[in-house]
Amino acid sequence: MYPQTKPQTAREAGLIQCRTCAGLSHPPAVLGKHEVMRCPRCGAKLRLHEHNNSIEVTWALLIASALLYIPANTLPVMSYYSLGAGQPDTILSGVFRLLGSGQWPLALIVFAASIVVPLMKLITLTFLLISIQRKSHWRQLDRMRLYKITEHVGRWSMVDVFVIAILTGLVQFGNMARVEANSGSFSFAAVVVLTMFAAKTLDGHLIWDITRQEERDK
Amino acid sequence: MIDYSSCVACQECGQLHRYNPVAPGKTATCQRCGSVLYRNRPHMLESVLALTLAGLVLFILSNWLPLLGLRAQSIEQEFHLLGASIAFWDGGYHVLAALIVLNTIVFPLFELLALLIVLLTIRYRWEPSLAIVLFRWMRELKPWGMLEVFMLGILVAMVKLGDMATLIMGTALWSFAGLVVTMTAATSLLEPFVVWRELGRDKRVPTN
Ligand SMILES: [Zn+2]
Ligand SMILES: [Zn+2]
């Protein structure tokens, strides 16, 4: 499939590729320590390849969200008070409550968005980071696809946060019924936001770049 | 230093390609990872402009029509988007008010207006510096505007409320659904490659 001449990447050609607009530019000969390089086409911040700290930042965000994942799933996210009696719900028991009321399509959506997606994101990003650090040659195309999926589905996990927020606001009928957001919901929102940042900071090009570097070293 | 003016780098993997125009309706893909490099879509800018204008009309309708009706213990209430947000803010539900306003008003309106300005700038060859800044912000903020996720949240909340109160779907819910569809269509139709090329070309005209 590849042409005879070895295909080049922007990095190998000594060019900087803007991650916002894909524009190419030459890096400056010298760059001061506190100088910021900007894309000549769109004005977004550029970073030299040597200054690429994508792996470290992604690890930090990933570990933070993995730690927060525990309270997010064990603490109650929402309490429903009816006639003074409270009934706290965790994310999982909220899914079972939907299931119990016969709403299995919605239970499935919430289960996928709130439990499957965050867990899959944590596992996938860990796997991608380790495989990049081990300079793995293994199925780069599939790993890139996995990364793209992870990046795009993450936002749907916010649905439970929105549900809790909407319910707490809508249900204000004196002491007949009351819905309260609990600490678990804040941990959960933090997990979603942190994993979204982690997916954004992970540099997808590294899946390919390291392989190239290795191929040339051989 | 190599000449890179005719080069296109794959946004997903960094592979360099020489730019070759493709036939109308055809797509150029990365030879290494298969991602889309650029597409030749006839009348792309006009179609996106039409969708943006339709989106603005739907946006106004969504904010003007009642979003939800709530009936509980013989009390009936109607919620408009902005009215509800202000009521929530006054009632101490600041996070909720901020979430609603950001996701249903600020992000969609910013995206629609930015897109409108970008498209008009290309169409009428206006000075592009504002359009460049707006388009960059639009691309960078894209993942944080969660209108469709918020709509799903309303749906789930309605079902969960089922036994406490009756929620009545307002007409705004339908125009919102239309807005989500219109904006999704505009996003998938839009060719960032063409937009950046056009915005860049305008910039160079006066200096040449
Ligand atoms: Zn750029
Ligand atoms: Zn590629």
GROMACS .gro file of C-alpha atoms in nm, chain A residues 1-3 7-11 13 15 17-27 38 40-45 78 80 89 94-95 98 101 103 106 109-110 113 141 144-145 147-148 151 155-163 165-173 176-179 186 192-193 196-197 200 204-205 208-209 212, chain B residues 1-5 7-17 30-35 68 70-73 75 77 79 87-88 91 93 95-96 99-100 103 132-133 135-137 139-161 163-165 167 192-193 196-197 199-200 203-204:
model
  158
    1MET     CA    1   0.000   0.000   0.000
    2TYR     CA    2   0.280   0.239   0.083
    3PRO     CA    3   0.473   0.398  -0.200
    7PRO     CA    4   0.627   0.812   0.385
    8GLN     CA    5   0.715   1.107   0.601
    9THR     CA    6   0.536   1.262   0.891
   10ALA     CA    7   0.521   1.630   0.972
   11ARG     CA    8   0.745   1.561   1.268
   13ALA     CA    9   1.008   1.670   0.811
   15LEU     CA   10   0.757   2.079   1.082
   17GLN     CA   11   0.152   2.057   1.292
   18CYS     CA   12  -0.121   2.259   1.461
   19ARG     CA   13  -0.364   2.031   1.643
   20THR     CA   14  -0.653   2.271   1.597
   21CYS     CA   15  -0.637   2.353   1.225
   22ALA     CA   16  -0.379   2.097   1.097
   23GLY     CA   17  -0.174   2.388   0.959
   24LEU     CA   18   0.201   2.333   0.912
   25SER     CA   19   0.475   2.569   1.019
   26HIS     CA   20   0.849   2.578   1.082
   27PRO     CA   21   0.959   2.587   1.445
   38ARG     CA   22   0.138   3.027   1.809
   40PRO     CA   23   0.044   3.127   1.206
   41ARG     CA   24  -0.286   3.019   1.056
   42CYS     CA   25  -0.532   2.997   1.348
   43GLY     CA   26  -0.342   3.139   1.647
   44ALA     CA   27  -0.368   2.826   1.865
   45LYS     CA   28  -0.079   2.746   2.100
   78MET     CA   29  -2.904   1.159   4.492
   80TYR     CA   30  -3.534   1.130   4.723
   89ASP     CA   31  -2.944   0.626   4.564
   94GLY     CA   32  -3.058   0.437   4.038
   95VAL     CA   33  -3.025   0.208   3.738
   98LEU     CA   34  -3.538   0.256   3.660
  101SER     CA   35  -4.029   0.066   3.723
  103GLN     CA   36  -3.812   0.148   3.208
  106LEU     CA   37  -3.368   0.413   2.981
  109ILE     CA   38  -2.892   0.405   2.846
  110VAL     CA   39  -2.805   0.523   3.197
  113ALA     CA   40  -2.348   0.616   2.995
  141LEU     CA   41  -0.487   0.140   1.338
  144MET     CA   42  -0.614   0.481   1.697
  145ARG     CA   43  -0.981   0.393   1.639
  147TYR     CA   44  -0.872   0.637   2.098
  148LYS     CA   45  -1.114   0.822   1.869
  151GLU     CA   46  -1.262   1.072   2.287
  155ARG     CA   47  -1.941   1.342   2.699
  156TRP     CA   48  -2.246   1.113   2.719
  157SER     CA   49  -2.151   1.021   3.074
  158MET     CA   50  -2.265   1.368   3.178
  159VAL     CA   51  -2.625   1.257   3.134
  160ASP     CA   52  -2.657   1.137   3.496
  161VAL     CA   53  -2.518   1.466   3.626
  162PHE     CA   54  -2.778   1.654   3.423
  163VAL     CA   55  -3.058   1.424   3.544
  165ALA     CA   56  -2.938   1.862   3.851
  166ILE     CA   57  -3.273   1.877   3.670
  167LEU     CA   58  -3.449   1.666   3.935
  168THR     CA   59  -3.318   1.868   4.229
  169GLY     CA   60  -3.440   2.187   4.064
  170LEU     CA   61  -3.775   2.064   3.940
  171VAL     CA   62  -3.895   1.888   4.251
  172GLN     CA   63  -3.965   2.165   4.496
  173PHE     CA   64  -4.298   2.090   4.652
  176MET     CA   65  -4.415   1.653   5.021
  177ALA     CA   66  -4.124   1.549   4.803
  178ARG     CA   67  -3.768   1.667   4.776
  179VAL     CA   68  -3.468   1.560   4.575
  186PHE     CA   69  -1.977   1.574   4.250
  192VAL     CA   70  -1.636   1.260   3.371
  193VAL     CA   71  -1.466   1.599   3.330
  196MET     CA   72  -1.260   1.412   2.906
  197PHE     CA   73  -0.949   1.621   2.970
  200LYS     CA   74  -0.797   1.544   2.506
  204GLY     CA   75  -0.302   1.031   1.927
  205HIS     CA   76   0.003   1.083   1.702
  208TRP     CA   77   0.227   0.613   1.531
  209ASP     CA   78   0.526   0.835   1.603
  212ARG     CA   79   0.838   0.532   1.320
  219MET     CA   80   1.389   2.390   0.488
  220ILE     CA   81   1.133   2.214   0.275
  221ASP     CA   82   0.845   2.378   0.100
  222TYR     CA   83   0.530   2.269   0.275
  223SER     CA   84   0.275   2.500   0.113
  225CYS     CA   85   0.147   1.963   0.186
  226VAL     CA   86  -0.143   1.837   0.392
  227ALA     CA   87  -0.073   1.664   0.723
  228CYS     CA   88  -0.314   1.403   0.856
  229GLN     CA   89  -0.481   1.542   1.167
  230GLU     CA   90  -0.498   1.198   1.330
  231CYS     CA   91  -0.149   1.055   1.273
  232GLY     CA   92   0.072   1.334   1.131
  233GLN     CA   93   0.142   1.171   0.794
  234LEU     CA   94   0.237   1.423   0.524
  235HIS     CA   95   0.059   1.417   0.188
  248CYS     CA   96  -0.467   0.933   0.476
  249GLN     CA   97  -0.257   0.656   0.321
  250ARG     CA   98  -0.138   0.539   0.661
  251CYS     CA   99  -0.441   0.555   0.891
  252GLY     CA  100  -0.731   0.609   0.650
  253SER     CA  101  -0.865   0.923   0.819
  286LEU     CA  102  -4.188   2.171   3.006
  288LEU     CA  103  -4.519   2.020   3.544
  289ARG     CA  104  -4.834   1.901   3.719
  290ALA     CA  105  -4.826   1.782   4.078
  291GLN     CA  106  -5.099   1.790   4.341
  293ILE     CA  107  -5.060   2.268   4.076
  295GLN     CA  108  -4.648   2.510   3.620
  297PHE     CA  109  -4.125   2.635   3.236
  305ALA     CA  110  -3.583   3.090   3.897
  306PHE     CA  111  -3.328   2.817   3.973
  309GLY     CA  112  -3.370   2.956   4.445
  311TYR     CA  113  -2.958   2.614   4.250
  313VAL     CA  114  -2.494   2.484   3.947
  314LEU     CA  115  -2.814   2.378   3.776
  317LEU     CA  116  -2.548   2.405   3.348
  318ILE     CA  117  -2.875   2.489   3.173
  321ASN     CA  118  -2.551   2.395   2.749
  350ILE     CA  119  -1.025   3.298   1.240
  351VAL     CA  120  -1.046   3.355   1.615
  353PHE     CA  121  -1.357   2.935   1.422
  354ARG     CA  122  -1.061   2.831   1.638
  355TRP     CA  123  -1.264   2.874   1.957
  357ARG     CA  124  -1.337   2.391   1.722
  358GLU     CA  125  -1.174   2.392   2.065
  359LEU     CA  126  -1.497   2.433   2.264
  360LYS     CA  127  -1.690   2.178   2.061
  361PRO     CA  128  -1.662   1.884   2.308
  362TRP     CA  129  -1.792   2.097   2.597
  363GLY     CA  130  -2.122   2.197   2.439
  364MET     CA  131  -2.351   1.913   2.536
  365LEU     CA  132  -2.693   2.011   2.408
  366GLU     CA  133  -2.787   1.659   2.297
  367VAL     CA  134  -2.665   1.504   2.624
  368PHE     CA  135  -2.871   1.760   2.813
  369MET     CA  136  -3.179   1.672   2.608
  370LEU     CA  137  -3.132   1.305   2.699
  371GLY     CA  138  -3.101   1.417   3.062
  372ILE     CA  139  -3.440   1.590   3.041
  373LEU     CA  140  -3.590   1.271   2.897
  374VAL     CA  141  -3.451   1.052   3.176
  375ALA     CA  142  -3.556   1.308   3.441
  376MET     CA  143  -3.911   1.306   3.302
  377VAL     CA  144  -3.933   0.931   3.341
  378LYS     CA  145  -3.781   0.936   3.689
  379LEU     CA  146  -4.032   1.203   3.796
  381ASP     CA  147  -4.454   0.885   4.005
  382MET     CA  148  -4.409   1.221   4.181
  383ALA     CA  149  -4.544   1.457   3.921
  385LEU     CA  150  -4.434   1.626   3.312
  410PRO     CA  151  -1.263   2.246   0.830
  411PHE     CA  152  -0.994   2.199   0.565
  414TRP     CA  153  -0.911   2.716   0.698
  415ARG     CA  154  -0.787   2.733   0.340
  417LEU     CA  155  -0.978   3.205   0.563
  418GLY     CA  156  -0.604   3.186   0.505
  421LYS     CA  157  -0.559   3.703   0.465
  422ARG     CA  158  -0.288   3.687   0.200
   0.00000   0.00000   0.00000
